[in-house]
Coordinates of C-alpha atoms in Angstrom, one line a residue:
M1 CA 0.0 0.0 0.0
K2 CA 1.3 3.4 -0.8
M3 CA 2.0 5.8 2.0
V4 CA -0.7 8.4 2.5
M5 CA 0.2 12.1 3.1
N6 CA -2.9 13.6 4.8
M7 CA -4.1 17.1 3.8
K8 CA -7.6 16.9 5.3
K9 CA -8.0 18.7 8.7
N10 CA -11.6 17.8 9.6
I11 CA -12.7 14.6 11.3
I12 CA -16.3 13.4 11.6
F13 CA -16.9 10.5 13.9
D14 CA -19.8 8.2 14.4
M15 CA -20.4 7.4 18.1
D16 CA -21.9 4.0 18.9
G17 CA -19.6 1.1 18.0
L18 CA -16.8 3.4 17.1
L19 CA -16.0 5.7 20.0
I20 CA -17.8 3.6 22.6
D21 CA -18.1 -0.2 22.7
S22 CA -21.9 0.0 23.0
E23 CA -23.2 -2.2 20.3
K24 CA -22.6 -5.5 22.2
V25 CA -24.4 -3.9 25.3
T26 CA -27.3 -2.8 23.0
F27 CA -27.6 -6.3 21.5
E28 CA -27.7 -7.8 25.0
G29 CA -30.4 -5.2 25.8
Y30 CA -32.6 -6.2 22.9
Q31 CA -32.2 -9.9 23.8
H32 CA -33.1 -9.1 27.5
V33 CA -36.1 -6.9 26.7
L34 CA -37.6 -9.0 23.8
K35 CA -37.4 -12.1 26.0
D36 CA -40.1 -10.5 28.2
Y37 CA -42.3 -10.2 25.0
G38 CA -41.7 -13.9 24.2
K39 CA -39.5 -12.9 21.3
E40 CA -35.9 -13.5 20.2
I41 CA -33.5 -11.4 18.1
T42 CA -30.7 -12.8 16.1
L43 CA -27.3 -11.1 15.6
S44 CA -28.1 -10.7 11.9
Q45 CA -31.4 -9.0 12.7
Y46 CA -29.6 -6.7 15.2
Q47 CA -27.0 -5.8 12.6
T48 CA -29.7 -4.2 10.5
F49 CA -30.1 -1.6 13.3
L50 CA -26.5 -0.5 13.2
G51 CA -26.1 3.2 12.3
R52 CA -29.8 3.7 11.9
T53 CA -32.0 6.4 13.5
V54 CA -34.6 5.5 16.1
P55 CA -37.6 5.8 13.7
V56 CA -36.0 3.4 11.3
I57 CA -35.4 0.9 14.2
Y58 CA -39.1 1.3 15.2
G59 CA -40.0 0.2 11.6
K60 CA -37.6 -2.8 11.7
L61 CA -39.0 -4.0 15.0
K62 CA -42.5 -4.0 13.5
D63 CA -41.2 -5.8 10.4
Y64 CA -39.6 -8.6 12.5
Y65 CA -42.3 -8.9 15.3
G66 CA -45.5 -7.6 13.9
N67 CA -47.8 -5.4 16.0
V68 CA -45.4 -4.7 19.0
D69 CA -45.0 -1.5 20.9
S70 CA -41.6 -0.7 19.3
E71 CA -41.3 2.6 21.1
E72 CA -41.7 0.9 24.4
I73 CA -39.1 -1.8 23.5
V74 CA -36.5 0.8 22.4
A75 CA -37.1 2.8 25.6
K76 CA -36.6 -0.3 27.7
V77 CA -33.4 -1.1 25.8
H78 CA -32.1 2.4 26.4
A79 CA -33.0 2.0 30.1
Y80 CA -31.1 -1.3 30.2
M81 CA -28.0 0.4 28.6
E82 CA -28.3 3.3 31.0
D83 CA -28.2 1.0 33.9
V84 CA -25.2 -0.9 32.6
F85 CA -23.3 2.4 31.9
E86 CA -24.3 3.8 35.3
H87 CA -23.0 0.8 37.2
K88 CA -20.1 -0.4 35.0
G89 CA -19.2 2.8 33.2
V90 CA -19.3 3.5 29.4
P91 CA -16.8 1.2 27.7
V92 CA -14.7 3.2 25.3
K93 CA -12.9 1.8 22.3
P94 CA -9.1 1.3 22.5
G95 CA -7.1 4.3 21.3
L96 CA -9.9 6.8 21.7
Y97 CA -8.1 9.2 24.0
E98 CA -4.8 8.9 22.2
L99 CA -6.5 9.8 18.9
I100 CA -8.4 12.8 20.4
D101 CA -5.2 14.1 21.9
Y102 CA -3.4 13.7 18.5
L103 CA -6.2 15.5 16.7
K104 CA -6.2 18.4 19.1
E105 CA -2.4 18.7 19.1
N106 CA -2.4 18.8 15.3
A107 CA -5.2 21.4 14.9
Y108 CA -7.8 19.1 13.5
K109 CA -11.5 20.1 13.8
I110 CA -13.6 17.3 15.3
A111 CA -17.3 16.5 14.9
V112 CA -19.5 13.7 16.0
A113 CA -22.4 12.8 13.8
T114 CA -24.5 10.1 15.5
S115 CA -27.9 8.6 14.9
S116 CA -28.6 8.8 18.7
S117 CA -30.7 11.5 20.2
K118 CA -29.2 14.8 21.4
I119 CA -29.9 14.0 25.0
R120 CA -28.3 10.6 24.9
A121 CA -25.3 11.7 22.9
E122 CA -24.5 14.7 25.1
K123 CA -24.7 12.5 28.2
I124 CA -22.4 9.7 26.8
L125 CA -19.8 12.1 25.4
S126 CA -19.7 14.0 28.6
R127 CA -19.4 10.8 30.6
I128 CA -16.4 9.6 28.6
G129 CA -14.8 13.0 28.9
I130 CA -14.5 14.2 25.3
R131 CA -17.6 16.5 24.8
D132 CA -15.5 19.6 25.3
A133 CA -13.0 18.4 22.7
L134 CA -15.7 18.5 20.0
D135 CA -16.2 21.4 17.7
V136 CA -19.5 20.1 16.4
L137 CA -22.2 17.6 17.4
V138 CA -25.0 16.5 15.1
C139 CA -27.6 14.0 16.3
G140 CA -30.3 11.9 14.7
D141 CA -33.2 14.0 16.0
E142 CA -31.7 17.1 14.3
I143 CA -32.0 15.7 10.8
Q144 CA -34.7 14.6 8.4
K145 CA -33.0 11.5 6.8
G146 CA -30.9 9.0 8.6
K147 CA -27.9 7.0 7.3
P148 CA -27.3 5.7 4.7
D149 CA -28.5 9.1 3.5
P150 CA -25.5 11.5 3.7
E151 CA -27.5 14.3 5.3
I152 CA -26.0 14.0 8.8
F153 CA -22.4 14.1 7.5
L154 CA -23.2 17.0 5.2
V155 CA -24.7 19.0 8.1
A156 CA -21.6 18.3 10.2
A157 CA -19.2 19.4 7.4
N158 CA -21.2 22.6 6.9
K159 CA -21.0 23.3 10.7
L160 CA -17.2 22.7 10.4
N161 CA -17.1 25.2 7.5
A162 CA -15.6 22.5 5.4
Q163 CA -16.4 20.8 2.1
P164 CA -16.7 16.9 2.1
C165 CA -13.4 16.7 0.2
Q166 CA -11.8 18.4 3.2
C167 CA -13.1 15.8 5.7
Y168 CA -12.7 12.2 6.8
V169 CA -15.7 10.4 8.0
I170 CA -14.8 7.6 10.5
E171 CA -17.5 4.9 10.7
D172 CA -18.0 1.3 12.0
A173 CA -21.2 0.4 10.2
Q174 CA -22.1 -0.3 6.6
S175 CA -24.9 2.3 6.6
G176 CA -22.3 4.9 7.7
I177 CA -19.9 3.9 5.0
M178 CA -22.6 4.3 2.4
A179 CA -23.6 7.7 3.9
G180 CA -20.1 9.0 3.8
Y181 CA -19.5 7.7 0.3
A182 CA -22.7 9.1 -1.0
G183 CA -21.8 12.5 0.4
G184 CA -18.4 12.6 -1.3
F185 CA -16.3 12.0 1.8
D186 CA -13.3 9.8 2.3
V187 CA -14.4 7.1 4.7
I188 CA -12.2 5.4 7.2
N189 CA -13.9 2.2 8.3
I190 CA -13.2 0.5 11.7
P191 CA -15.5 -2.6 11.7
D192 CA -17.2 -3.4 15.0
M193 CA -19.8 -6.2 15.0
K194 CA -19.7 -6.9 11.3
Y195 CA -17.0 -6.6 8.7
P196 CA -18.4 -4.8 5.7
C197 CA -19.5 -6.9 2.8
E198 CA -18.1 -6.4 -0.7
E199 CA -20.4 -3.6 -1.8
Y200 CA -19.5 -1.5 1.2
A201 CA -15.9 -2.4 1.7
A202 CA -15.2 -1.2 -1.8
K203 CA -16.6 2.2 -0.9
A204 CA -14.3 2.7 2.1
T205 CA -11.1 4.6 1.5
I206 CA -9.3 2.4 4.0
I207 CA -10.3 -0.3 6.6
L208 CA -8.4 -0.2 9.9
D209 CA -8.5 -2.3 13.0
T210 CA -8.5 0.3 15.8
L211 CA -8.7 4.0 16.5
T212 CA -5.0 3.9 17.2
D213 CA -4.4 2.9 13.6
V214 CA -6.1 6.2 12.5
I215 CA -3.1 8.1 13.9
D216 CA -0.7 6.1 11.8
Y217 CA -2.9 6.6 8.8
L218 CA -3.1 10.4 9.2
K219 CA 0.7 10.5 9.7
G220 CA 1.1 8.6 6.4
N221 CA 2.6 5.6 8.2
I222 CA 0.2 2.8 7.0
K223 CA 2.4 0.6 4.8
N224 CA 2.3 -3.2 5.0
D225 CA 5.7 -4.9 5.3
F226 CA 5.1 -8.0 3.3
D227 CA 4.7 -9.2 -0.3
F228 CA 3.8 -12.8 -1.1
H229 CA 4.2 -12.7 -4.9
M230 CA 7.2 -11.6 -6.9
H231 CA 9.5 -12.9 -9.7
S232 CA 13.2 -13.0 -10.3
I233 CA 15.3 -13.4 -13.4
Y234 CA 14.7 -17.2 -13.2
S235 CA 11.1 -16.5 -14.3
L236 CA 12.7 -15.2 -17.5
D237 CA 10.2 -12.3 -17.6
G238 CA 11.5 -11.0 -14.3
Q239 CA 14.1 -8.2 -14.3
Y240 CA 15.9 -8.6 -10.9
T241 CA 18.3 -11.1 -9.4
C242 CA 17.6 -12.6 -6.0
K243 CA 20.0 -10.2 -4.4
E244 CA 18.4 -7.2 -6.0
L245 CA 14.9 -8.3 -4.9
V246 CA 16.1 -8.6 -1.3
D247 CA 17.8 -5.2 -1.6
I248 CA 14.5 -3.6 -2.9
A249 CA 12.6 -5.2 -0.1
K250 CA 15.0 -3.9 2.5
S251 CA 14.9 -0.4 1.1
N252 CA 11.1 -0.4 1.2
H253 CA 11.1 -1.7 4.8
I254 CA 9.5 -5.0 3.7
K255 CA 10.2 -7.8 6.1
T256 CA 8.6 -10.9 4.6
I257 CA 8.6 -11.9 0.9
A258 CA 7.9 -14.9 -1.2
L259 CA 9.7 -15.6 -4.4
A260 CA 7.2 -17.3 -6.7
D261 CA 8.8 -17.8 -10.1
H262 CA 6.8 -19.2 -12.9
D263 CA 7.1 -23.1 -12.8
Q264 CA 10.6 -22.7 -11.4
I265 CA 12.3 -23.1 -8.0
T266 CA 15.9 -22.4 -9.0
G267 CA 16.1 -19.1 -7.1
V268 CA 14.5 -20.2 -3.9
K269 CA 17.5 -21.5 -2.0
E270 CA 19.6 -18.6 -3.2
I271 CA 17.1 -16.0 -2.0
I272 CA 16.6 -17.8 1.3
D273 CA 20.4 -17.6 2.0
I274 CA 20.5 -13.9 1.0
G275 CA 17.4 -13.1 3.1
K276 CA 19.0 -14.6 6.2
K277 CA 22.0 -12.4 5.8
E278 CA 19.9 -9.3 5.3
G279 CA 17.3 -10.0 7.9
I280 CA 14.4 -10.6 5.4
Q281 CA 12.1 -13.5 6.0
I282 CA 11.7 -15.6 2.8
I283 CA 8.8 -18.0 2.2
P284 CA 9.7 -20.7 -0.4
A285 CA 7.2 -20.6 -3.2
I286 CA 6.3 -21.3 -6.8
E287 CA 3.7 -20.1 -9.3
L288 CA 2.4 -23.0 -11.4
S289 CA 0.6 -22.7 -14.7
T290 CA -2.6 -24.7 -14.8
T291 CA -5.9 -25.1 -16.6
F292 CA -9.4 -25.1 -15.1
H293 CA -12.5 -25.4 -17.3
D294 CA -10.3 -24.2 -20.3
Y295 CA -9.2 -21.1 -18.4
D296 CA -5.6 -20.3 -17.5
V297 CA -5.3 -20.4 -13.7
H298 CA -2.1 -19.7 -11.8
L299 CA -1.5 -21.5 -8.6
L300 CA 0.8 -20.4 -5.9
G301 CA 2.5 -23.0 -3.7
Y302 CA 3.8 -21.7 -0.4
G303 CA 6.2 -23.5 2.0
I304 CA 7.0 -26.2 -0.6
D305 CA 9.9 -28.6 -0.4
V306 CA 12.1 -27.4 -3.3
E307 CA 13.7 -30.8 -3.5
Y308 CA 10.4 -32.4 -4.4
P309 CA 11.2 -34.4 -7.7
Y310 CA 8.4 -32.9 -9.8
F311 CA 10.0 -29.5 -9.8
K312 CA 13.3 -30.7 -11.3
D313 CA 12.2 -31.0 -14.9
L314 CA 9.3 -28.6 -14.8
P315 CA 11.0 -25.5 -16.3
E316 CA 11.9 -27.4 -19.6
L317 CA 8.4 -29.0 -19.8
T318 CA 6.8 -25.6 -19.2
R319 CA 8.9 -23.9 -21.9
K320 CA 7.9 -26.6 -24.5
R321 CA 4.2 -26.0 -23.6
M322 CA 4.7 -22.3 -23.8
Q323 CA 6.3 -22.6 -27.3
A324 CA 3.4 -24.7 -28.5
N325 CA 0.8 -22.3 -27.2
M326 CA 2.5 -19.2 -28.5
A327 CA 3.0 -20.7 -31.9
L328 CA -0.8 -21.2 -32.1
M329 CA -1.3 -17.7 -30.7
M330 CA 0.8 -16.1 -33.4
D331 CA -1.2 -18.1 -36.0
K332 CA -4.3 -16.6 -34.5
F333 CA -3.0 -13.0 -34.7
K334 CA -2.3 -13.6 -38.4
E335 CA -5.6 -15.3 -39.1
V336 CA -7.9 -12.9 -37.2
Y337 CA -6.0 -9.6 -37.4
G338 CA -3.5 -10.0 -40.2
I339 CA -0.6 -9.5 -37.8
E340 CA 2.6 -11.1 -38.8
V341 CA 5.8 -11.5 -36.7
D342 CA 9.1 -13.4 -36.8
K343 CA 7.7 -16.5 -35.3
E344 CA 10.9 -18.5 -35.0
A345 CA 12.9 -15.7 -33.4
I346 CA 10.2 -15.1 -30.9
L347 CA 9.9 -18.7 -30.0
Q348 CA 13.6 -18.9 -29.2
S349 CA 13.5 -15.8 -27.0
D350 CA 13.7 -16.0 -23.2
S351 CA 10.3 -14.5 -22.5
I352 CA 8.1 -15.5 -25.5
W353 CA 4.9 -13.8 -24.6
F354 CA 6.5 -10.5 -23.7
T355 CA 8.7 -10.6 -26.8
L356 CA 5.7 -11.2 -29.0
M357 CA 3.7 -8.4 -27.5
E358 CA 6.6 -5.9 -27.5
A359 CA 7.1 -6.6 -31.2
I360 CA 3.4 -5.9 -31.9
L361 CA 3.0 -2.9 -29.7
S362 CA 6.1 -1.3 -31.1
N363 CA 4.9 -1.7 -34.6
E364 CA 3.4 1.7 -35.8
T365 CA 0.9 -0.1 -38.1
Y366 CA -0.4 -2.7 -35.6
N367 CA -0.5 -0.5 -32.5
K368 CA -3.0 1.8 -34.1
M369 CA -5.5 -1.0 -34.4
E370 CA -8.7 -0.8 -32.2
L371 CA -7.6 -4.0 -30.5
F372 CA -4.7 -2.3 -28.8
K373 CA -6.0 1.2 -28.0
D374 CA -6.4 0.5 -24.3
Y375 CA -2.9 -0.9 -24.0
I376 CA -0.7 1.8 -25.7
P377 CA 0.7 4.6 -23.5
G378 CA -2.2 6.7 -22.1
G379 CA -4.7 3.9 -22.6
K380 CA -6.9 2.8 -19.7
R381 CA -5.1 -0.6 -19.4
S382 CA -1.6 0.7 -20.3
G383 CA -0.3 0.0 -16.8
A384 CA 1.2 -3.5 -17.0
A385 CA -0.2 -3.4 -20.6
I386 CA 1.2 -6.8 -21.8
A387 CA -0.1 -8.7 -18.8
N388 CA -3.4 -6.9 -18.9
F389 CA -3.8 -7.7 -22.7
Y390 CA -3.3 -11.4 -22.0
W391 CA -5.9 -11.6 -19.2
D392 CA -8.3 -9.3 -21.1
Q393 CA -8.0 -10.5 -24.7
C394 CA -6.6 -14.1 -24.7
Q395 CA -8.8 -16.0 -22.4
K396 CA -11.6 -18.4 -23.1
G397 CA -14.3 -16.9 -25.3
S398 CA -11.9 -14.4 -27.0
S399 CA -10.8 -14.4 -30.7
L400 CA -7.2 -15.0 -29.6
Y401 CA -7.9 -17.9 -27.3
V402 CA -5.9 -21.1 -28.2
G403 CA -6.4 -23.3 -25.2
S404 CA -3.6 -24.6 -23.1
S405 CA -1.7 -27.8 -22.6
Y406 CA -0.8 -27.0 -19.0
P407 CA -1.5 -29.5 -16.2
S408 CA -4.9 -29.4 -14.6
L409 CA -5.6 -27.3 -11.5
Q410 CA -6.5 -30.4 -9.5
S411 CA -3.3 -32.2 -10.3
S412 CA -1.3 -29.1 -9.5
I413 CA -3.0 -28.6 -6.1
D414 CA -2.2 -32.3 -5.3
I415 CA 1.5 -31.7 -6.2
I416 CA 1.7 -28.6 -4.0
H417 CA 0.3 -30.6 -1.1
K418 CA 2.6 -33.6 -1.7
A419 CA 5.5 -31.1 -1.7
G420 CA 4.4 -30.0 1.8
G421 CA 3.0 -26.7 0.7
L422 CA -0.2 -24.6 0.8
A423 CA -2.1 -24.2 -2.5
I424 CA -3.3 -20.6 -3.2
I425 CA -5.2 -19.4 -6.2
A426 CA -3.2 -16.5 -7.7
H427 CA -4.9 -13.3 -8.8
P428 CA -8.3 -14.9 -9.5
F429 CA -9.4 -11.7 -11.3
R430 CA -12.4 -12.2 -13.7
T431 CA -12.3 -16.0 -13.9
F432 CA -13.8 -16.5 -10.4
Y433 CA -15.4 -13.1 -9.8
H434 CA -19.0 -13.7 -8.6
N435 CA -18.7 -17.3 -9.8
E436 CA -19.3 -19.2 -6.6
D437 CA -19.8 -22.5 -8.5
Y438 CA -16.2 -22.3 -9.7
L439 CA -14.9 -21.2 -6.3
K440 CA -16.8 -23.9 -4.4
E441 CA -15.4 -26.4 -6.9
V442 CA -11.8 -25.4 -6.2
I443 CA -12.5 -25.6 -2.5
E444 CA -13.5 -29.2 -3.0
M445 CA -10.3 -29.7 -4.9
G446 CA -8.4 -28.7 -1.7
I447 CA -7.2 -25.1 -2.2
D448 CA -6.0 -23.5 1.0
G449 CA -6.6 -19.9 0.1
I450 CA -7.0 -17.1 -2.4
E451 CA -4.7 -14.2 -3.3
A452 CA -7.6 -11.8 -2.6
Y453 CA -5.5 -8.6 -3.0
S454 CA -3.8 -8.1 -6.3
N455 CA -2.9 -5.2 -8.6
Y456 CA -5.0 -6.8 -11.3
H457 CA -8.2 -6.5 -9.2
T458 CA -10.6 -3.7 -8.8
K459 CA -11.5 -2.6 -5.3
E460 CA -14.8 -4.5 -5.7
M461 CA -12.9 -7.7 -6.7
N462 CA -10.5 -7.4 -3.7
A463 CA -13.5 -7.0 -1.4
Y464 CA -15.4 -9.9 -3.0
Y465 CA -12.5 -12.3 -2.7
D466 CA -11.7 -11.2 0.9
E467 CA -15.4 -11.7 1.9
F468 CA -15.6 -15.1 0.2
A469 CA -12.3 -16.4 1.8
K470 CA -13.6 -15.4 5.2
K471 CA -16.9 -17.0 4.6
Y472 CA -15.4 -20.4 3.7
G473 CA -12.4 -20.3 6.1
L474 CA -9.7 -19.9 3.4
L475 CA -6.4 -18.2 3.9
I476 CA -6.1 -14.7 2.4
T477 CA -2.9 -13.6 0.7
C478 CA -1.7 -10.4 -1.0
G479 CA 0.9 -10.1 -3.7
S480 CA 2.2 -7.5 -6.1
D481 CA 3.3 -9.9 -8.8
F482 CA 6.4 -7.7 -9.0
H483 CA 8.4 -8.3 -12.2
G484 CA 10.3 -5.1 -12.8
K485 CA 10.4 -3.5 -16.3
K486 CA 8.0 -6.1 -17.8
K487 CA 5.3 -4.7 -15.5
P488 CA 6.5 -1.2 -14.8
E489 CA 3.4 0.1 -13.0
I490 CA 3.6 -2.7 -10.4
Q491 CA 5.8 -1.9 -7.3
M492 CA 6.9 -4.3 -4.6
G493 CA 4.7 -4.2 -1.6
E494 CA 1.7 -2.7 -3.4
Y495 CA -1.4 -4.8 -4.0
N496 CA -4.3 -2.5 -3.1
L497 CA -4.8 -3.7 0.5
N498 CA -6.6 -0.9 2.1
K499 CA -6.1 -2.0 5.7
D500 CA -3.4 -3.2 8.1
G501 CA -2.4 -6.7 6.9
T502 CA -0.7 -8.0 10.1
S503 CA -3.4 -10.6 10.7
I504 CA -3.0 -11.9 7.1
V505 CA 0.7 -12.5 7.6
H506 CA 0.2 -14.2 11.0
A507 CA -2.5 -16.5 9.5
L508 CA -0.3 -17.6 6.6
L509 CA 2.8 -18.1 8.8
E510 CA 0.8 -20.1 11.3
A511 CA -0.7 -22.3 8.6
L512 CA 2.9 -22.9 7.2
E513 CA 4.1 -24.0 10.6
K514 CA 1.3 -26.6 10.8
K515 CA 2.3 -28.2 7.5

């Protein structure tokens, strides 16, 4: 993730579930009160209340339980909470006071925009000792439309004498994310009782774990220190030696990396030795070329035994398969688009696909064709243009698709496991996006995880794969697919992860230890 230099000086907080740890108490309150009515409330039902105004909650209670006295129920829940807060104190979220101190010391203006009533908000904020630190307070009974409508945040910004583009909204709930996004604010999400689903996570500027993390974000210090997908010169399309990769990692303060060369483990021992000397943790890895329902699918193997016999002859076998596929591809270019290249010279090059595309894109006649307009400099897919062209234009269903002779995904997963490793689907991109049938099929095949965060994905894709992996108990990994000059827009350590990834690293390392 790129470091962020903050220029906004206005912060708009939600309250419940963000500043105070009230949502669990509120849920307990609803369970306690509804029991007296002979009713039950599930967590998923309660989560629909999060961030909503009291009138909206009245309506949801009637939707769930029919003709009940919803006003009486809410009043009793508030009384329950008041009793808890009176006897046990109002539980504040970790990092609250440190964050407020930081904001005041650095001349930020602070607002709270809460769906709670004015009376309740004033009482709680005073009890926890931050009311006097606020420049603005806007409450649910002062507005017409509740979240996810942006009105409450727009009113707060106006009272701060600021435009939405000059403010951060900090929210825990999905309705708050949507309200901030709809109002044109950058939204910092700190999930409480529910991690945002794909639709909402994609609308958050960043997702953090705690209020303490907000300080680092505002300082520009949020930068993950790992990268689980990169290539060396042994991949042939990689630019850097193992020593150079370690040096780049060290200069970027990256502590843990995985070398995942294409169908090749030659560099793994070398980079492990170098990493030990330089204090960089190295995960032995490989990226296997496979096929699945006639799609090219890349499979990452982490923690593999590099002495496993299958890997010995794999580079030569892979090159022969690549030559056969690319020969057919060049025939397709000629047949469909009239594009002719020096086939024999390209087939003997080190990096066949990149050499082919460089020859085409540098040709002033061919690069003016409609087919390539998005991939030439200035085009919307010109970053990592050659890789993007392959995934966009050469897959199943396209005019340039030629099929593949690579091993099946199932057999490759089995090989990774036999070699003592974890099998992770690399940059699943469009092949698996919103295709749960395919994803469930590869789960049955035995995959251990998904590279949910990738430079090839949109924010929506990243959020979708993150959510899917969590739903099915799969590991989540992140990788830049750093190659160097072959993919110049891709930098080591950057893979569009908009949150702190410490838990992702720990989960992968723990899983590797158990293998």
